[in-house]
Short mmCIF file of C-alpha atoms in Angstrom, two decimals:
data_model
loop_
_atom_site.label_atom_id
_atom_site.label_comp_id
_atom_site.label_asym_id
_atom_site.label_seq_id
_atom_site.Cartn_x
_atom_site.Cartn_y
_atom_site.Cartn_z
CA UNK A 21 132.24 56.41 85.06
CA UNK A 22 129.83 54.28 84.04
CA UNK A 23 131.37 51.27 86.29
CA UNK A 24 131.31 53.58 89.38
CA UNK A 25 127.40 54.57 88.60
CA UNK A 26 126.73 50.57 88.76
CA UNK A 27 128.56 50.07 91.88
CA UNK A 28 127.76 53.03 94.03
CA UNK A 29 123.53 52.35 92.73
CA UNK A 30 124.54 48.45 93.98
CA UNK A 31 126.00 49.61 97.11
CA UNK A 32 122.95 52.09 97.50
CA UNK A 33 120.55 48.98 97.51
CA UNK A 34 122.23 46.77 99.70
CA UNK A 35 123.82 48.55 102.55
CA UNK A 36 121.77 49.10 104.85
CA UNK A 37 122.00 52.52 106.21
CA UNK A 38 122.49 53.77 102.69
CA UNK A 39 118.75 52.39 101.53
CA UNK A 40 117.39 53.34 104.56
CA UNK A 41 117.99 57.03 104.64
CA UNK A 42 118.08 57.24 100.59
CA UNK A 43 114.78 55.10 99.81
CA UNK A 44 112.27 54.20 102.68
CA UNK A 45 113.01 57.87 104.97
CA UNK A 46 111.91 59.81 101.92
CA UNK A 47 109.35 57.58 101.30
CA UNK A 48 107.57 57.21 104.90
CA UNK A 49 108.97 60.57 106.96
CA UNK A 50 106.81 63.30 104.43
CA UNK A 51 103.87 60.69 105.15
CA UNK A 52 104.25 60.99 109.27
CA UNK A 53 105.29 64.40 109.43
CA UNK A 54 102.56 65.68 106.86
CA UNK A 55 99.78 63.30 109.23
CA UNK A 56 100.92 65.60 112.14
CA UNK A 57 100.06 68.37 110.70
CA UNK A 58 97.03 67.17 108.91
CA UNK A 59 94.44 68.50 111.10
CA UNK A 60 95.12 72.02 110.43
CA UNK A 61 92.65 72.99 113.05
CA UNK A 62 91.91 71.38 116.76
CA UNK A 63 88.42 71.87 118.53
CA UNK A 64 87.65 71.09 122.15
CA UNK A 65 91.05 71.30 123.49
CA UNK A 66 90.91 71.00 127.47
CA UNK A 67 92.19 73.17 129.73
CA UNK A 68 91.61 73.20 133.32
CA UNK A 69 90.34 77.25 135.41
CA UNK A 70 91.79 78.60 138.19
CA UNK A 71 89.07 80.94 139.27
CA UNK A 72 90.05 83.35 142.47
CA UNK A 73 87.86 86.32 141.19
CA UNK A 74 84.86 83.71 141.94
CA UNK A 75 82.51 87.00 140.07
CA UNK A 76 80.33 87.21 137.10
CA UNK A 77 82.61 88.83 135.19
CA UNK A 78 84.84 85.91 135.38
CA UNK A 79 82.12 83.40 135.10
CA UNK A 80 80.88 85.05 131.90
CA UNK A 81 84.66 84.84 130.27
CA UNK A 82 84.95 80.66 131.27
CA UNK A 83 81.29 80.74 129.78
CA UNK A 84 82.24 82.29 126.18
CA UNK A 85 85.48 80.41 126.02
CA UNK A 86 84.08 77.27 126.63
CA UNK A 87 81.70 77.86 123.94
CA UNK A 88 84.33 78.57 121.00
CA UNK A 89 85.44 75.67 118.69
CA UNK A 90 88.87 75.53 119.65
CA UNK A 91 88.72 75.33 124.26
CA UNK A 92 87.02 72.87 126.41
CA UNK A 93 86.66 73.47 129.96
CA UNK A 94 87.45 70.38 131.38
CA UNK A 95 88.15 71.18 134.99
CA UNK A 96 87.73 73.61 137.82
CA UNK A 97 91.12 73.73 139.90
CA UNK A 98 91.47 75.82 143.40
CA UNK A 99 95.29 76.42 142.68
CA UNK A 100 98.12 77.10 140.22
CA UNK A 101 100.07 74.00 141.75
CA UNK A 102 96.84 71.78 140.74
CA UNK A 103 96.50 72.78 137.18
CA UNK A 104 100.15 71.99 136.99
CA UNK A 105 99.61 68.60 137.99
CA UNK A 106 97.24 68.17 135.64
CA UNK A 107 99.04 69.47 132.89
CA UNK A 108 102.32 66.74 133.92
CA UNK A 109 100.03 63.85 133.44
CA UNK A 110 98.40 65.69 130.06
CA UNK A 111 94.42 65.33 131.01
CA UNK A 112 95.13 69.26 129.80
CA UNK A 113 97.12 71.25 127.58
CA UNK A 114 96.71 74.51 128.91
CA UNK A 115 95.75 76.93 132.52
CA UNK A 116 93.31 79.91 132.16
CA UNK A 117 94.02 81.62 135.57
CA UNK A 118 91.57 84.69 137.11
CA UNK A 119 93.24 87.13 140.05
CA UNK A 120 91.43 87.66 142.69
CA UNK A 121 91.18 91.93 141.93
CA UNK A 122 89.52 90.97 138.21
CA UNK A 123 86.25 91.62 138.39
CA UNK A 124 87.45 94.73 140.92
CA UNK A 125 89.30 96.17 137.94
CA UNK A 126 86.94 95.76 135.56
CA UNK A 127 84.23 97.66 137.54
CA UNK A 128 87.00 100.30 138.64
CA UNK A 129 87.09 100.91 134.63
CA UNK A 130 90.82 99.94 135.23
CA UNK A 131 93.04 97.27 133.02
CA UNK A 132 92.32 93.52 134.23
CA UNK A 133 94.49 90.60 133.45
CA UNK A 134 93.57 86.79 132.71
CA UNK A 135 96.81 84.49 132.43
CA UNK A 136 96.58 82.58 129.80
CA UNK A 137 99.36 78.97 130.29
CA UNK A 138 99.48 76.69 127.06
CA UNK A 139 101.51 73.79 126.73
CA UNK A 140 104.22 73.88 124.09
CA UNK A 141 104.47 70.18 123.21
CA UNK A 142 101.82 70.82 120.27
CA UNK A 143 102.08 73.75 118.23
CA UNK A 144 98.43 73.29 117.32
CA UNK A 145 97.07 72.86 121.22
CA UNK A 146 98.78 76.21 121.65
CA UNK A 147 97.19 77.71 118.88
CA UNK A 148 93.87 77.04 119.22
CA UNK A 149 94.00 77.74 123.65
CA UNK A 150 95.71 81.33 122.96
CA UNK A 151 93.70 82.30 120.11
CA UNK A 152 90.55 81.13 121.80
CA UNK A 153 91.38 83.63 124.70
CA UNK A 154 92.29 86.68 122.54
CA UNK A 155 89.05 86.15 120.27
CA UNK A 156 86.75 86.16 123.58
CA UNK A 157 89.02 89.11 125.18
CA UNK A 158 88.57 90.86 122.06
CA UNK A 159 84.77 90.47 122.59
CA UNK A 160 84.62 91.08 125.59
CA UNK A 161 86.53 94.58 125.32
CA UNK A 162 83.84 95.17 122.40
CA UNK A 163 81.18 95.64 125.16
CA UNK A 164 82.95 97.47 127.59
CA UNK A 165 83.39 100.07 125.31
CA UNK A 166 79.96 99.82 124.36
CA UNK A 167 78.78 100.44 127.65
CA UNK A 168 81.01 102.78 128.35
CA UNK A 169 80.31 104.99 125.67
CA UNK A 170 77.81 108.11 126.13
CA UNK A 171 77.06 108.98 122.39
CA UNK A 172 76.14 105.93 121.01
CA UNK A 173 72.53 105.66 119.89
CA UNK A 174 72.24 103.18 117.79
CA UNK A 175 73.69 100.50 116.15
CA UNK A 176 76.10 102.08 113.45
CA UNK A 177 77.08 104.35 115.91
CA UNK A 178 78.26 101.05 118.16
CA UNK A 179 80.00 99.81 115.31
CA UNK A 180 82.38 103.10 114.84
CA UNK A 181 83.26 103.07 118.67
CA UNK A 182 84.79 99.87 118.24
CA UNK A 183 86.47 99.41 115.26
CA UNK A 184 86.32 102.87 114.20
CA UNK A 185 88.99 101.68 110.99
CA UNK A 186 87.05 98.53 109.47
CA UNK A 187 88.84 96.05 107.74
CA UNK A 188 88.36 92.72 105.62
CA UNK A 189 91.18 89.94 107.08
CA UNK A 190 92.09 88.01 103.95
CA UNK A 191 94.55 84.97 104.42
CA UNK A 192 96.87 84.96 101.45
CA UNK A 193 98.71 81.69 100.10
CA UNK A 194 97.30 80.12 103.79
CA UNK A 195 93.74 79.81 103.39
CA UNK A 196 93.23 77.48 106.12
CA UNK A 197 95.43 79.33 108.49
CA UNK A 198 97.47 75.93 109.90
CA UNK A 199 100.62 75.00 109.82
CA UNK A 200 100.86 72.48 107.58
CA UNK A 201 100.41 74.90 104.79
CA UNK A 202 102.98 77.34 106.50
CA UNK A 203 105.19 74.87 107.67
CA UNK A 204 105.33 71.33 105.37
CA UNK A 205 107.01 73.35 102.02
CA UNK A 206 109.95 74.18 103.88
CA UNK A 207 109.96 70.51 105.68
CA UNK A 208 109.61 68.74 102.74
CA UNK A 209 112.83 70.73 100.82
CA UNK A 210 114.80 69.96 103.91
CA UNK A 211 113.92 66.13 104.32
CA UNK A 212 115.24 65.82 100.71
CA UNK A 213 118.55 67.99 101.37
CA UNK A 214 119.01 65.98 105.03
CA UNK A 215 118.02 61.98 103.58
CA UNK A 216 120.49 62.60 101.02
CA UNK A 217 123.76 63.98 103.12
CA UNK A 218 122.97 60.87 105.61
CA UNK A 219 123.15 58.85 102.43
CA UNK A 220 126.57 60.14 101.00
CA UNK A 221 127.65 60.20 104.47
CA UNK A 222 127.10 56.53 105.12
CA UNK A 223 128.36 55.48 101.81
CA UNK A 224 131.27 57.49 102.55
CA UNK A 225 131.94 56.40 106.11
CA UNK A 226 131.33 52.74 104.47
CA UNK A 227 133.93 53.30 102.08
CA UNK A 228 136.91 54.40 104.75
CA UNK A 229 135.61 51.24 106.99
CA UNK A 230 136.60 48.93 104.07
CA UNK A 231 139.72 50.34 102.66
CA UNK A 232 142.93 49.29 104.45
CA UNK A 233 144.30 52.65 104.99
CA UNK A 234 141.06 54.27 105.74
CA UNK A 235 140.95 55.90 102.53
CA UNK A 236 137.80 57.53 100.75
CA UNK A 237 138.85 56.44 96.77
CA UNK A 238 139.84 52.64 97.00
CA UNK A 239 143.35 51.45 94.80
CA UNK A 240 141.75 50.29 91.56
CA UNK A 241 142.03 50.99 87.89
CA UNK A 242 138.39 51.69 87.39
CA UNK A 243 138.88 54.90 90.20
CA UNK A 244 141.84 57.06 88.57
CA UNK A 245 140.17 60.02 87.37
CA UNK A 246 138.33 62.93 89.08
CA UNK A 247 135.66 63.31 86.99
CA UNK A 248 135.35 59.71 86.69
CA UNK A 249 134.89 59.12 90.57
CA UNK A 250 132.79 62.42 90.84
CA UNK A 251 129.93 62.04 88.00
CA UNK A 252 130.29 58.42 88.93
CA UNK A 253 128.70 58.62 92.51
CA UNK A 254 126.53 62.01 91.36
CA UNK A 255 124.70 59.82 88.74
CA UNK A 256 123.78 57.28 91.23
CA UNK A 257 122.16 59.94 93.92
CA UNK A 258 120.46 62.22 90.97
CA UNK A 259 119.06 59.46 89.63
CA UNK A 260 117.21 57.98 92.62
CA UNK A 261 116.50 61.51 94.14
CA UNK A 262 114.91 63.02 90.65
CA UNK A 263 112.01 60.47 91.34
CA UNK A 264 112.13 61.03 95.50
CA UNK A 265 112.09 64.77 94.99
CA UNK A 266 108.78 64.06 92.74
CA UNK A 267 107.52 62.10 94.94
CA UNK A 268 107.85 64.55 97.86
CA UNK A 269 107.02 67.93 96.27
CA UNK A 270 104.19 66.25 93.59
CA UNK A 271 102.78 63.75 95.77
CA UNK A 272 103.16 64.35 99.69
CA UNK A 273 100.88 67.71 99.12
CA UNK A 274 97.83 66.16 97.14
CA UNK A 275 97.45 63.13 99.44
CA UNK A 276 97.40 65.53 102.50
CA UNK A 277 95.55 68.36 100.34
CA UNK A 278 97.78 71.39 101.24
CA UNK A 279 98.55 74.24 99.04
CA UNK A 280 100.29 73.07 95.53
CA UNK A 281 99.89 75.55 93.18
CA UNK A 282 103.52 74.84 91.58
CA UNK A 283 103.49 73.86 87.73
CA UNK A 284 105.95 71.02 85.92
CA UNK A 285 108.65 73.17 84.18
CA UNK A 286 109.05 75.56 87.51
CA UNK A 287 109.47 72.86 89.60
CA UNK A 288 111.87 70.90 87.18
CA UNK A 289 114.17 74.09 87.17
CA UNK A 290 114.18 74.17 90.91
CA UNK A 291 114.74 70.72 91.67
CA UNK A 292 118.07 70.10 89.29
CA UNK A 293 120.10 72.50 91.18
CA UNK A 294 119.04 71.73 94.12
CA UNK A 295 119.74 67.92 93.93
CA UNK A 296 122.91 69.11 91.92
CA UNK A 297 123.90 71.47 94.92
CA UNK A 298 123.21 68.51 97.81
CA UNK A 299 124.80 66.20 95.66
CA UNK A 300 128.29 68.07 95.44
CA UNK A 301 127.73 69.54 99.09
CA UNK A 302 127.55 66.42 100.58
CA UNK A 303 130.15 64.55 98.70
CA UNK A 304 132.51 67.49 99.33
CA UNK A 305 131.60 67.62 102.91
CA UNK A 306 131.72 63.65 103.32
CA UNK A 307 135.58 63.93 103.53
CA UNK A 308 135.14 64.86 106.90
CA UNK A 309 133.33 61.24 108.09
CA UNK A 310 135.98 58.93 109.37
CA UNK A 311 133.20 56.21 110.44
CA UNK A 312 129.50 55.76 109.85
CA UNK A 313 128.38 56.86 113.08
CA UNK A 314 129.66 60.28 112.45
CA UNK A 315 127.47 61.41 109.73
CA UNK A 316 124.66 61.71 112.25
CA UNK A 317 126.42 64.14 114.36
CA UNK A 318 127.11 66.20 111.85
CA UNK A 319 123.59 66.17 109.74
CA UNK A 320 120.80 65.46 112.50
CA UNK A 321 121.11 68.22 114.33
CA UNK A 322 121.58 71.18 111.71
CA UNK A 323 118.02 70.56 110.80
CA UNK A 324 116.00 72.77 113.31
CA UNK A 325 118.46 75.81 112.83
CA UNK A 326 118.44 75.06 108.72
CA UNK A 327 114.72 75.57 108.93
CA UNK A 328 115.10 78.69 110.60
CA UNK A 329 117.58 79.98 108.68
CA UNK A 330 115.40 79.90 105.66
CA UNK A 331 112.96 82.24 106.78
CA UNK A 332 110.01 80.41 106.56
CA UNK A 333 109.31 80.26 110.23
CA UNK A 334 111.45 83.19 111.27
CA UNK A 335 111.99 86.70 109.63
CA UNK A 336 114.95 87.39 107.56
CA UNK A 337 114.63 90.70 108.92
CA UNK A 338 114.91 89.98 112.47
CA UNK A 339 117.94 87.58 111.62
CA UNK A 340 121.37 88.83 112.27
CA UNK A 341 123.47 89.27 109.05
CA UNK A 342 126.25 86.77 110.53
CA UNK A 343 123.26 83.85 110.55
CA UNK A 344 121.58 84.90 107.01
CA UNK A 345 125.74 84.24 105.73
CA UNK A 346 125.75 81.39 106.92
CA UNK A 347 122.12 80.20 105.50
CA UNK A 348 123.86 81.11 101.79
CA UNK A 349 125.90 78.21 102.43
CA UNK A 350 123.23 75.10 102.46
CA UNK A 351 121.50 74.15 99.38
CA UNK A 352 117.85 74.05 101.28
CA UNK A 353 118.13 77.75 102.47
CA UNK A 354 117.66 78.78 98.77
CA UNK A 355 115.71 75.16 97.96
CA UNK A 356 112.90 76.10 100.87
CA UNK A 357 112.72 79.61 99.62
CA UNK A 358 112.13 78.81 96.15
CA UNK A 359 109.98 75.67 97.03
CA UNK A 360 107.49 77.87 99.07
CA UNK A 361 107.46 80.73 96.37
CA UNK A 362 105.78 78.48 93.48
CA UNK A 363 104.42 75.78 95.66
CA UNK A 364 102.39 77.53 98.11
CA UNK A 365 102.50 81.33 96.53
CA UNK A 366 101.93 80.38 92.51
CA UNK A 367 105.00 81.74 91.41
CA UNK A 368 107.08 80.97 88.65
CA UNK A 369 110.61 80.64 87.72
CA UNK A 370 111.00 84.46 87.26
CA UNK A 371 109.36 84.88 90.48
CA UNK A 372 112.33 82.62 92.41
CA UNK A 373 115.38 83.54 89.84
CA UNK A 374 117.49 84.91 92.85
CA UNK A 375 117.22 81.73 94.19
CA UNK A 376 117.87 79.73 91.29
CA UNK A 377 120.71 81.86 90.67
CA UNK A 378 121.84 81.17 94.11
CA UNK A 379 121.47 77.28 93.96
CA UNK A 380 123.64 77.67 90.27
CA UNK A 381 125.93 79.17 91.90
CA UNK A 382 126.43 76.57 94.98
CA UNK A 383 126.48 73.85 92.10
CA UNK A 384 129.52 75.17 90.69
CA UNK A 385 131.44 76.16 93.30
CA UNK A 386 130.78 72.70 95.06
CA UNK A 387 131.89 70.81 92.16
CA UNK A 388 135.08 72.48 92.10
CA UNK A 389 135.67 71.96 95.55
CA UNK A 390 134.38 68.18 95.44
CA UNK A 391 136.96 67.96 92.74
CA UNK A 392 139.83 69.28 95.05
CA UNK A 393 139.09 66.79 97.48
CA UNK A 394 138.97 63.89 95.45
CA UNK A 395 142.12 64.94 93.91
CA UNK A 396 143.58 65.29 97.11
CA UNK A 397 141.76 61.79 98.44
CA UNK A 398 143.71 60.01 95.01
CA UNK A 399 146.88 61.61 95.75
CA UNK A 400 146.98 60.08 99.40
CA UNK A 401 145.81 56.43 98.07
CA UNK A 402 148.40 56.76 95.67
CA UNK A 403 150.81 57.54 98.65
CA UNK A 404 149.40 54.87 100.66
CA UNK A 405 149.97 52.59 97.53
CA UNK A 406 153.46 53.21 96.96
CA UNK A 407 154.34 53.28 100.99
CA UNK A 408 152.77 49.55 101.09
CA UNK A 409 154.10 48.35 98.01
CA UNK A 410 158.04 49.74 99.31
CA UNK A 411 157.66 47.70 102.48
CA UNK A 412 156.47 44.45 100.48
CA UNK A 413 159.92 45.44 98.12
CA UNK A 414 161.92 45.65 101.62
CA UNK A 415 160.49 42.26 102.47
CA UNK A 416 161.18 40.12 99.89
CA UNK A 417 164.55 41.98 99.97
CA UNK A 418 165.70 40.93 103.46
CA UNK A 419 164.13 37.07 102.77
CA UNK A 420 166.66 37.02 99.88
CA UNK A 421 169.36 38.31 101.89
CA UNK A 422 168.65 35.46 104.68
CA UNK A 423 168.64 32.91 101.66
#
C-alpha cells in the first residue's frame, strides 16, 4: 500500500496534467474567480437613453437615475437599433428606453412603462442597472401617490399612504448584498470536488495509455490486492487535498474578506467526507476514461448544472424531484450545502448533520463500488496476463517443432 502511495504521489508531481489540475488550479482558480467577484458593488455603470416621450416626466426619471451610485448616463440615442450598437462594441452595458405615450399615461393617472435592457455578460452590471431603475421607480411612485392623495395633511400622514405596513430590511448571512458572499461558498466546494476528478481522471487515463492492454491496474506484484491498490491511490489524493481544501475554505475567504464565520472542528468534520466521497467517486467513476482527453468531457461541463443542483443559486423548491435525485449523487451537492451552512451562516456540525450524514453515506457506498471495479479491473489484467503468456507458450512451442 505503502509502495502505491509513493508512486501515485511521484506520478502526481511529475505528470503534467495530474499537477496541474491537483496543485496550481486549486491554488490560482479560487484567487481569479474570488477577484471577479471582489467588488461586491459597481457604481457608474453606463448605459445609453432612448428618450421618445421627450417630457419632463421622463427627463426627471434620466435625472434621478443618473444620480444613484450604481447608473451613469453616458449617452443619448434616437433609436433602439443605436443603443444596440453600442451595447455590441460594450461603450454600455445596458438600454433605458421611454415610449412615446409615457408622460401621456402618467398624467392620464394610468400605468406607464420604462424598458429597462441590461447586458447579461456581468452579473454585477446587471445588478446594479436593474436595481438602479426599480429604486428610482419606487420613488417615483412614492410621489404620485402623494399627490394624488386628498387626505394627507401632513407629513406622518404621507408616510402611511405609502408604505402603510413599515418595515426594517435586514440582510442576513449577506451583509454586503453581492455575490461573492452568495455565490464563492458554493464555488469554492465545487473547484475542490471538480480539480480533483480531473486529477484521478488523468492519472487514470495515464495509466490505460501505458499499459499494453489498456488496462487500469498494471501486471505487478506490488498491485494484487484491492485494498492495497484502493487506500494506495486514496492516500496520495487525501493527503495533498487535506492542505488544498484548507487552503481554499481557510484562506481564499480572508484574503478577499467575504463571510467566514466557520470554526476548526466543523470544518474538519465536513471536509473528511467530502474529500473521502470525491476520492472514491472519482476513482470509481475513472473506469470509464479510456484516454486522457476524455476526462474533460465528462467533468468540465457538469459544473454549471452541479452548482445549481445544490441550491445555492436556485431553489430546492422550485427543482423537480427527478433533478434534486440526481444532486444526491455528487459529493459537492451535500459539500456546498454544508460549506455555506457554517461558512457563511455560523452553523455548526449539528446544524449540517443531514449533510454529513449524506456525505458518510456516499463514502461508503463508493468504496464498495470502487472496490468492485478494481476487482473486476485485476480480474481482466489477470486475463490479459495469462492470454499473453499462452501465446508466448505457443511460440516457443512451434520454434521447437521447426527445430
Amino acid at each position: 500500500m505503502c509502495y502505491i502511495w509513493a508512486k501515485e504521489t511521484r506520478s502526481l508531481l511529475t505528470d503534467e496534467g495530474v499537477f496541474l489540475f491537483c496543485l496550481v488550479v486549486p491554488l490560482g482558480y479560487p484567487l481569479l474567480y474570488s477577484w471577479i467577484y471582489n467588488n461586491e458593488v459597481v457604481e457608474d455603470v453606463p448605459v445609453a437613453v432612448v428618450d421618445q416621450s421627450h417630457s419632463h416626466e421622463s427627463r426627471t426619471f434620466i435625472r434621478d437615475l443618473d444620480a444613484t451610485e450604481g447608473v451613469k448616463t453616458a449617452y443619448w440615442c434616437n433609436s433602439i437599433n443605436e443603443a444596440k450598437d453600442l451595447i455590441g462594441k460594450q461603450a454600455v452595458h445596458g438600454i433605458i428606453y421611454f415610449p412615446q405615450d409615457y408622460a401621456k399615461s402618467l398624467n392620464r393617472g394610468e400605468q406607464a412603462k420604462v424598458s429597462v435592457y441590461c447586458d447579461m455578460s456581468l452579473m454585477l452590471n446587471y445588478k446594479a442597472i436593474y436595481q438602479s431603475a426599480q429604486a428610482v421607480a419606487t420613488a417615483l411612485n412614492t410621489n404620485i401617490q402623494k399627490a394624488q392623495s386628498t387626505t394627507d395633511f401632513t407629513n406622518r400622514d404621507d408616510e402611511v399612504t405609502t408604505k402603510p405596513l413599515d418595515f426594517d430590511e435586514v440582510p442576513m448571512f449577506n451583509a454586503t448584498g453581492g455575490y461573492g458572499n452568495a455565490i464563492l461558498p458554493g464555488v469554492l466546494m465545487l473547484i475542490i470536488q471538480q480539480t480533483l476528478l480531473l486529477g484521478i481522471g488523468l492519472s487514470a487515463g495515464t495509466a490505460r495509455e501505458n499499459n499494453r492492454f489498456q488496462d487500469l491496474v498494471p501486471i505487478s506484484k506490488h498491485y494484487n490486492g484491492i485494498f492495497r491498490i484502493v487506500f494506495g491511490k486514496a492516500m496520495c489524493y487525501f493527503m495533498v487535498y487535506c492542505i488544498m481544501a484548507a487552503y481554499i475554505t481557510l484562506c481564499v475567504p480572508r484574503f478577499f474578506h467575504f463571510t467566514a464565520l466557520s470554526h476548526g472542528i466543523d470544518l474538519v468534520m465536513l471536509l473528511v467526507p467530502y474529500i473521502l466521497s470525491i476520492i472514491f467517486f472519482g476513482m470509481c467513476f475513472s473506469c470509464m476514461v479510456r484516454y486522457r482527453e476524455n476526462v474533460m468531457l465528462l467533468v468540465i461541463f457538469t459544473s454549471v448544472p452541479l452548482l445549481f443542483m445544490s441550491g445555492i443559486s436556485w431553489p430546492l423548491s422550485n427543482m423537480p424531484g427527478v433533478w434534486q435525485a440526481v444532486a444526491y449523487i455528487f459529493p459537492s451537492t451535500f459539500g456546498i450545502r454544508g460549506f455555506l451552512s457554517i461558512s457563511s451562516m455560523g452553523g455548526d456540525v449539528h446544524d449540517i448533520e443531514p449533510e454529513l450524514i449524506g456525505l458518510w453515506i456516499q463514502v461508503v457506498v463508493y468504496l464498495v463500488a470502487t472496490c468492485l471495479v478494481y476487482r473486476y479491473q485485476i480480474n481482466k489484467t489477470h486475463e490479459h496476463a495469462k492470454e499473453r503468456l499462452g501465446r508466448i507458450r505457443e511460440q516457443i512451442a512451434l520454434e521447437k517443432e521447426k527445430k
